[in-house]
Amino acid sequence: MNIDLRSDTVTKPTPAMLDAMWSAKVGDDVFGEDPTVAELENKLAGLFGMEAGLFCPSGTMTNQIAVKLHTGPQKEVICHKYSHIYLYEAGGIMSNAFASVKLLDGEFGKVTVEDVADAINGDDIHAPETSLVALENTMNKGGGSVYSLEEVRPISELCRESKLKLHLDGARIFNALVKTGEPAKAWGAMFDTISVCISKGLGCPVGSVLLGDNETIKRAKRVRKAFGGGMRQAGFLAAAGIYALDHHVDRLKEDHQRAEALASVLKHHPNVSKILPVSTNIVIAQLVGVTPKEMLDQLERKGIKAVAFGKDLIRFVTHLDFTDEHLDAFSQRIM
Ligand SMILES: *Cc1c(COP(=O)(O)O)cnc(C)c1O
């Protein structure tokens, strides 16, 4: 049995999801004629209490569209130095939006309202003009850490007072909501745009939806076209998302439980010195006495896959295709 914990993107569609995809009603979505894409966009927008959604091929695209809409040349985005938009989107902030970035520190990849307030550039011609604050929830490189509503509300208020846009990279927002039990609408109310991935914990093969108000999503559609992200009979893919929203959200708590169980086994490994606090489905282990490559090779020989995540860190992510059986096998093989 192969145990693939590199990412929650490695899942394959379940038979029931494939059925839903097969039987989707489709049309040409670039002409705005795919009813299933529209249904997914409206369903997600409705869940978050936002006006509209835009289905895109990836979370990188939904994030980069948001960055491009909310910044531009001589403007600046404030984000944590661990942010996906900064670290893992191939320099798109510069190459797509021509914008500058101000990076913040903060434990587990999270920023505070005080840090954000200090980072806003004043009315000074020497500095780029701050126009966007971007948060990530859950925070991937922070170990799947979760923001609470109470932590984000003051940041949202600050952005409104300061006339800054606020974007949420919610690639794993449902992991956060399942963890805290907070309502999606309370999150929708705080942000100008939210990216929601269906290809992560929700278990779909492809896709992410950008949420925002009607005017923003209309502009986003033009940017998506320029990025080459206009898709035709994309309803086959959107159908997977609709299915996942109905069947794969509550079960995320199982992924969280298995991540904790995995961490409690892993911490006894002689080459693991520490494990970051586990909040959701991500487990980051700090290594001692081996490099990440040596540790990954050692795991690979036992049929376990993970990824390097910094100079002495490796990451494991639990998901739909990591069952109790896999967890047992992991526990047996790991030592
Ligand atoms: C995976 C991920 C994305 C988007 O990734 P794609 O592979 O482009 O879909 C964005 N943000 C975070 C935090 C992610 O983990």
Coordinates of C-alpha atoms and ligand atoms in Angstrom, one line a residue:
M1 CA 0.0 0.0 0.0
N2 CA 1.4 3.3 -1.1
I3 CA 1.0 6.1 1.4
D4 CA 1.1 9.5 -0.3
L5 CA 1.1 12.4 2.1
R6 CA 2.8 14.9 -0.1
S7 CA -0.3 17.0 -0.4
D8 CA -4.1 16.9 -0.2
T9 CA -4.0 17.5 -4.0
V10 CA -3.1 13.9 -4.7
T11 CA -6.6 12.5 -4.3
K12 CA -8.5 10.9 -7.1
P13 CA -12.3 11.4 -7.6
T14 CA -14.5 8.9 -5.8
P15 CA -16.9 6.8 -7.9
A16 CA -19.8 8.9 -6.8
M17 CA -17.9 12.1 -7.7
L18 CA -17.1 10.6 -11.1
D19 CA -20.8 9.8 -11.6
A20 CA -21.7 13.4 -10.8
M21 CA -19.1 14.6 -13.3
W22 CA -20.3 12.2 -16.1
S23 CA -23.9 13.4 -15.8
A24 CA -23.1 17.1 -15.7
K25 CA -25.0 19.5 -18.0
V26 CA -22.5 21.5 -19.8
G27 CA -22.1 24.4 -22.3
D28 CA -19.4 26.8 -23.4
D29 CA -18.5 28.7 -20.3
V30 CA -16.5 31.4 -22.2
F31 CA -19.9 32.3 -23.7
G32 CA -21.3 32.1 -20.2
E33 CA -23.4 29.0 -21.2
D34 CA -22.3 26.3 -18.8
P35 CA -25.1 25.8 -16.2
T36 CA -23.0 23.6 -13.9
V37 CA -20.1 26.1 -13.7
A38 CA -22.7 28.8 -12.9
E39 CA -24.2 26.5 -10.2
L40 CA -20.9 25.9 -8.5
E41 CA -20.0 29.7 -8.6
N42 CA -23.4 30.6 -7.2
K43 CA -23.4 27.9 -4.6
L44 CA -20.0 28.9 -3.2
A45 CA -20.8 32.6 -3.4
G46 CA -24.1 31.9 -1.5
L47 CA -22.3 29.9 1.2
F48 CA -20.0 32.9 1.9
G49 CA -22.7 35.5 1.5
M50 CA -20.9 37.1 -1.5
E51 CA -22.4 38.2 -4.7
A52 CA -20.5 36.2 -7.3
G53 CA -17.9 33.6 -8.1
L54 CA -15.5 32.8 -10.9
F55 CA -14.3 29.2 -11.6
C56 CA -10.6 29.0 -12.5
P57 CA -8.2 26.2 -13.2
S58 CA -6.1 26.7 -10.0
G59 CA -5.7 28.5 -6.7
T60 CA -2.7 30.2 -8.1
M61 CA -4.9 31.7 -10.8
T62 CA -7.6 32.9 -8.4
N63 CA -5.0 34.4 -6.1
Q64 CA -3.1 36.1 -8.9
I65 CA -6.3 37.5 -10.4
A66 CA -7.1 39.0 -7.0
V67 CA -3.6 40.4 -6.6
K68 CA -3.8 41.9 -10.1
L69 CA -7.2 43.4 -9.5
H70 CA -6.3 45.0 -6.2
T71 CA -2.7 46.2 -6.9
G72 CA -0.6 47.3 -9.9
P73 CA 2.6 49.1 -10.7
Q74 CA 3.8 51.3 -7.7
K75 CA 1.3 49.6 -5.4
E76 CA 2.1 47.2 -2.6
V77 CA 0.6 44.1 -1.0
I78 CA 1.1 43.3 2.6
C79 CA 1.4 39.6 3.5
H80 CA 3.2 37.2 5.7
K81 CA 6.6 36.0 4.5
Y82 CA 5.2 32.4 4.4
S83 CA 2.3 33.3 2.1
H84 CA 1.6 31.1 -0.8
I85 CA 1.0 34.1 -3.0
Y86 CA 4.6 35.2 -2.3
L87 CA 6.5 31.9 -2.0
Y88 CA 4.8 29.5 -4.3
E89 CA 3.3 31.4 -7.2
A90 CA 6.4 31.8 -9.3
G91 CA 6.9 35.5 -8.6
G92 CA 3.5 36.3 -10.1
I93 CA 3.0 39.3 -7.8
M94 CA 5.7 41.0 -9.9
S95 CA 5.2 39.4 -13.3
N96 CA 1.4 39.6 -13.3
A97 CA 0.6 42.7 -11.3
F98 CA 4.0 44.6 -11.3
A99 CA 3.4 45.2 -7.6
S100 CA 5.7 45.5 -4.7
V101 CA 5.4 43.3 -1.6
K102 CA 5.9 44.0 2.1
L103 CA 6.5 40.8 4.1
L104 CA 5.5 40.4 7.7
D105 CA 6.7 38.0 10.4
G106 CA 4.4 36.3 12.9
E107 CA 4.1 33.0 14.6
F108 CA 2.8 30.1 12.5
G109 CA 2.4 32.3 9.5
K110 CA -0.2 34.6 11.0
V111 CA -0.2 38.4 11.2
T112 CA -1.7 40.7 13.8
V113 CA -3.6 43.9 13.2
E114 CA -0.8 45.8 14.9
D115 CA 1.7 44.3 12.4
V116 CA -0.5 45.2 9.5
A117 CA -1.1 48.8 10.8
D118 CA 2.7 49.3 11.1
A119 CA 3.2 48.0 7.6
I120 CA 0.9 50.4 5.8
N121 CA 2.9 53.0 3.9
G122 CA 1.8 56.6 4.6
D123 CA 1.2 59.3 2.0
D124 CA 4.9 59.6 1.0
I125 CA 6.0 59.7 -2.7
H126 CA 9.1 57.7 -1.8
A127 CA 7.1 54.6 -1.0
P128 CA 4.9 52.3 -3.0
E129 CA 1.2 52.9 -2.3
T130 CA -0.2 50.1 0.0
S131 CA -3.4 48.9 -1.7
L132 CA -3.9 45.3 -0.6
V133 CA -3.6 43.0 2.5
A134 CA -3.6 39.3 1.8
L135 CA -4.2 36.6 4.5
E136 CA -4.1 32.8 4.2
N137 CA -6.4 30.5 6.1
T138 CA -5.5 27.8 6.9
M139 CA -1.8 28.8 6.7
N140 CA 0.0 26.1 4.8
K141 CA 3.6 26.9 5.7
G142 CA 2.5 27.8 9.2
G143 CA 1.6 24.1 9.7
G144 CA -2.1 24.4 8.7
S145 CA -2.7 27.0 11.4
V146 CA -6.1 28.7 11.7
Y147 CA -7.2 32.3 12.1
S148 CA -10.2 33.0 14.3
L149 CA -12.9 35.5 13.3
E150 CA -11.7 37.6 16.3
E151 CA -8.2 37.8 15.0
V152 CA -9.3 38.8 11.5
R153 CA -12.1 41.2 12.3
P154 CA -9.9 44.1 13.4
I155 CA -7.7 43.6 10.3
S156 CA -10.8 43.8 8.1
E157 CA -11.9 47.0 9.9
L158 CA -8.4 48.5 9.6
C159 CA -8.5 47.8 5.8
R160 CA -11.9 49.4 5.4
E161 CA -10.8 52.5 7.4
S162 CA -7.6 52.7 5.4
K163 CA -9.3 52.1 2.0
L164 CA -7.2 48.9 1.4
K165 CA -8.6 45.8 -0.2
L166 CA -8.5 42.5 1.8
H167 CA -8.0 39.2 0.1
L168 CA -8.2 35.7 1.6
D169 CA -6.2 32.8 0.2
G170 CA -8.8 30.3 1.3
A171 CA -7.3 27.3 -0.5
R172 CA -8.1 25.4 2.7
I173 CA -10.8 27.7 4.2
F174 CA -13.2 24.7 4.7
N175 CA -10.5 23.0 6.9
A176 CA -10.5 26.2 9.0
L177 CA -14.3 26.4 9.2
V178 CA -14.7 22.8 10.1
K179 CA -12.1 23.2 12.8
T180 CA -13.7 26.4 14.4
G181 CA -17.3 25.8 13.5
E182 CA -17.5 29.5 12.4
P183 CA -20.1 30.4 9.7
A184 CA -18.7 30.9 6.2
K185 CA -20.9 34.1 5.8
A186 CA -19.0 35.8 8.7
W187 CA -15.8 35.2 6.7
G188 CA -17.4 36.4 3.4
A189 CA -18.4 39.7 5.1
M190 CA -14.8 40.5 6.1
F191 CA -13.1 40.2 2.7
D192 CA -13.2 41.9 -0.7
T193 CA -12.2 38.6 -2.4
I194 CA -11.7 35.0 -1.3
S195 CA -10.1 32.1 -3.2
V196 CA -11.5 28.7 -2.4
C197 CA -9.8 25.6 -3.8
I198 CA -11.9 22.5 -4.6
S199 CA -8.8 20.5 -5.5
K200 CA -7.3 20.3 -2.0
G201 CA -9.2 18.7 1.0
L202 CA -12.5 18.6 -0.9
G203 CA -11.0 16.0 -3.2
C204 CA -11.8 17.4 -6.7
P205 CA -9.4 16.9 -9.6
V206 CA -9.2 20.5 -10.6
G207 CA -10.2 24.0 -9.7
S208 CA -10.6 27.0 -7.5
V209 CA -13.3 29.7 -7.3
L210 CA -12.7 33.4 -6.7
L211 CA -15.5 35.1 -4.7
G212 CA -16.3 38.8 -4.6
D213 CA -18.9 41.4 -5.5
N214 CA -20.5 41.5 -9.0
E215 CA -18.3 44.3 -10.3
T216 CA -15.1 42.7 -9.0
I217 CA -15.9 39.3 -10.5
K218 CA -16.8 41.0 -13.9
R219 CA -13.3 42.5 -13.9
A220 CA -11.8 39.2 -12.8
K221 CA -13.3 37.5 -15.8
R222 CA -11.4 39.7 -18.2
V223 CA -8.1 39.0 -16.2
R224 CA -8.8 35.3 -16.3
K225 CA -9.2 35.5 -20.1
A226 CA -5.8 37.2 -20.3
F227 CA -4.2 34.5 -18.1
G228 CA -5.6 31.9 -20.4
G229 CA -8.0 30.6 -17.8
G230 CA -11.3 30.7 -19.8
M231 CA -12.5 27.1 -20.0
R232 CA -15.2 25.7 -22.3
Q233 CA -17.2 22.7 -21.1
A234 CA -15.8 23.1 -17.6
G235 CA -19.1 21.9 -16.1
F236 CA -17.6 18.4 -16.0
L237 CA -15.1 19.8 -13.5
A238 CA -17.5 22.1 -11.7
A239 CA -19.8 19.1 -11.1
A240 CA -17.1 17.6 -8.9
G241 CA -17.0 20.8 -6.8
I242 CA -20.8 20.7 -6.3
Y243 CA -20.6 17.1 -5.3
A244 CA -17.7 17.8 -2.9
L245 CA -19.5 20.7 -1.2
D246 CA -22.4 18.4 -0.5
H247 CA -20.4 15.4 0.6
H248 CA -16.8 16.2 1.5
V249 CA -16.9 19.2 3.9
D250 CA -17.9 17.6 7.2
R251 CA -15.5 14.7 6.7
L252 CA -12.5 17.1 6.8
K253 CA -12.6 16.6 10.6
E254 CA -11.5 13.0 9.9
D255 CA -8.4 14.4 8.1
H256 CA -7.7 16.6 11.1
Q257 CA -8.0 13.6 13.5
R258 CA -5.7 11.5 11.4
A259 CA -3.2 14.3 11.2
E260 CA -3.1 14.4 15.0
A261 CA -2.7 10.6 15.2
L262 CA 0.0 10.7 12.6
A263 CA 1.9 13.4 14.5
S264 CA 1.7 11.5 17.8
V265 CA 3.4 8.5 16.0
L266 CA 5.9 10.6 14.1
K267 CA 7.2 12.4 17.2
H268 CA 8.8 9.2 18.4
H269 CA 10.9 8.9 15.3
P270 CA 14.6 9.2 16.3
N271 CA 15.2 11.8 13.6
V272 CA 12.2 14.0 14.5
S273 CA 13.1 16.7 17.1
K274 CA 9.8 18.6 17.0
I275 CA 6.4 18.8 15.4
L276 CA 4.7 22.1 14.8
P277 CA 1.3 22.3 16.6
V278 CA -1.3 20.4 14.5
S279 CA -4.4 22.4 13.9
T280 CA -5.9 20.9 10.8
N281 CA -4.6 18.4 8.1
I282 CA -1.0 19.5 7.9
V283 CA 1.9 18.1 9.9
I284 CA 5.3 19.7 9.8
A285 CA 8.2 17.8 11.4
Q286 CA 11.5 19.3 12.3
L287 CA 14.4 16.9 11.7
V288 CA 17.6 16.2 13.6
G289 CA 20.6 14.2 12.3
V290 CA 19.3 13.9 8.8
T291 CA 18.6 16.2 5.9
P292 CA 15.1 16.4 4.5
K293 CA 16.3 14.5 1.4
E294 CA 17.8 11.7 3.5
M295 CA 14.6 11.5 5.6
L296 CA 12.4 11.5 2.5
D297 CA 14.5 8.7 0.9
Q298 CA 14.2 6.7 4.1
L299 CA 10.4 7.1 4.1
E300 CA 10.2 6.4 0.3
R301 CA 11.8 3.0 0.9
K302 CA 8.9 2.3 3.3
G303 CA 6.4 3.3 0.8
I304 CA 5.6 6.7 2.4
K305 CA 5.8 10.0 0.5
A306 CA 6.1 13.4 2.0
V307 CA 7.8 16.7 0.9
A308 CA 10.7 18.9 2.0
F309 CA 9.5 22.1 3.5
G310 CA 12.5 24.2 4.4
K311 CA 16.1 23.4 5.5
D312 CA 15.2 21.0 8.3
L313 CA 11.5 20.5 7.8
I314 CA 9.3 18.0 6.1
R315 CA 5.5 18.2 5.5
F316 CA 2.8 15.6 5.6
V317 CA -0.8 16.3 4.5
T318 CA -3.8 14.1 5.3
H319 CA -6.6 13.8 2.8
L320 CA -9.6 11.9 1.5
D321 CA -7.5 9.0 0.2
F322 CA -5.6 8.6 3.5
T323 CA -7.8 6.2 5.5
D324 CA -7.5 4.5 8.9
E325 CA -5.9 1.6 7.1
H326 CA -3.2 3.9 5.7
L327 CA -2.8 5.4 9.1
D328 CA -2.2 1.9 10.7
A329 CA 0.3 1.0 7.9
F330 CA 2.0 4.4 8.5
S331 CA 2.4 3.7 12.2
Q332 CA 3.8 0.2 11.6
R333 CA 6.3 1.3 9.0
I334 CA 7.5 4.6 10.4
M335 CA 9.9 3.3 13.1
Ligands
LIG1 C1 -2.5 24.9 -3.0 C2 -2.6 26.2 -2.6 C3 -2.9 27.3 -3.5 C4 -3.2 27.1 -4.9 O1 -2.5 26.1 -5.5 P1 -2.8 25.5 -7.0 O2 -2.0 24.3 -7.0 O3 -2.4 26.6 -7.9 O4 -4.3 25.2 -7.1 C5 -3.0 28.5 -2.9 N1 -2.8 28.8 -1.7 C6 -2.5 27.8 -0.8 C7 -2.3 28.2 0.6 C8 -2.3 26.5 -1.2 O5 -2.0 25.6 -0.3

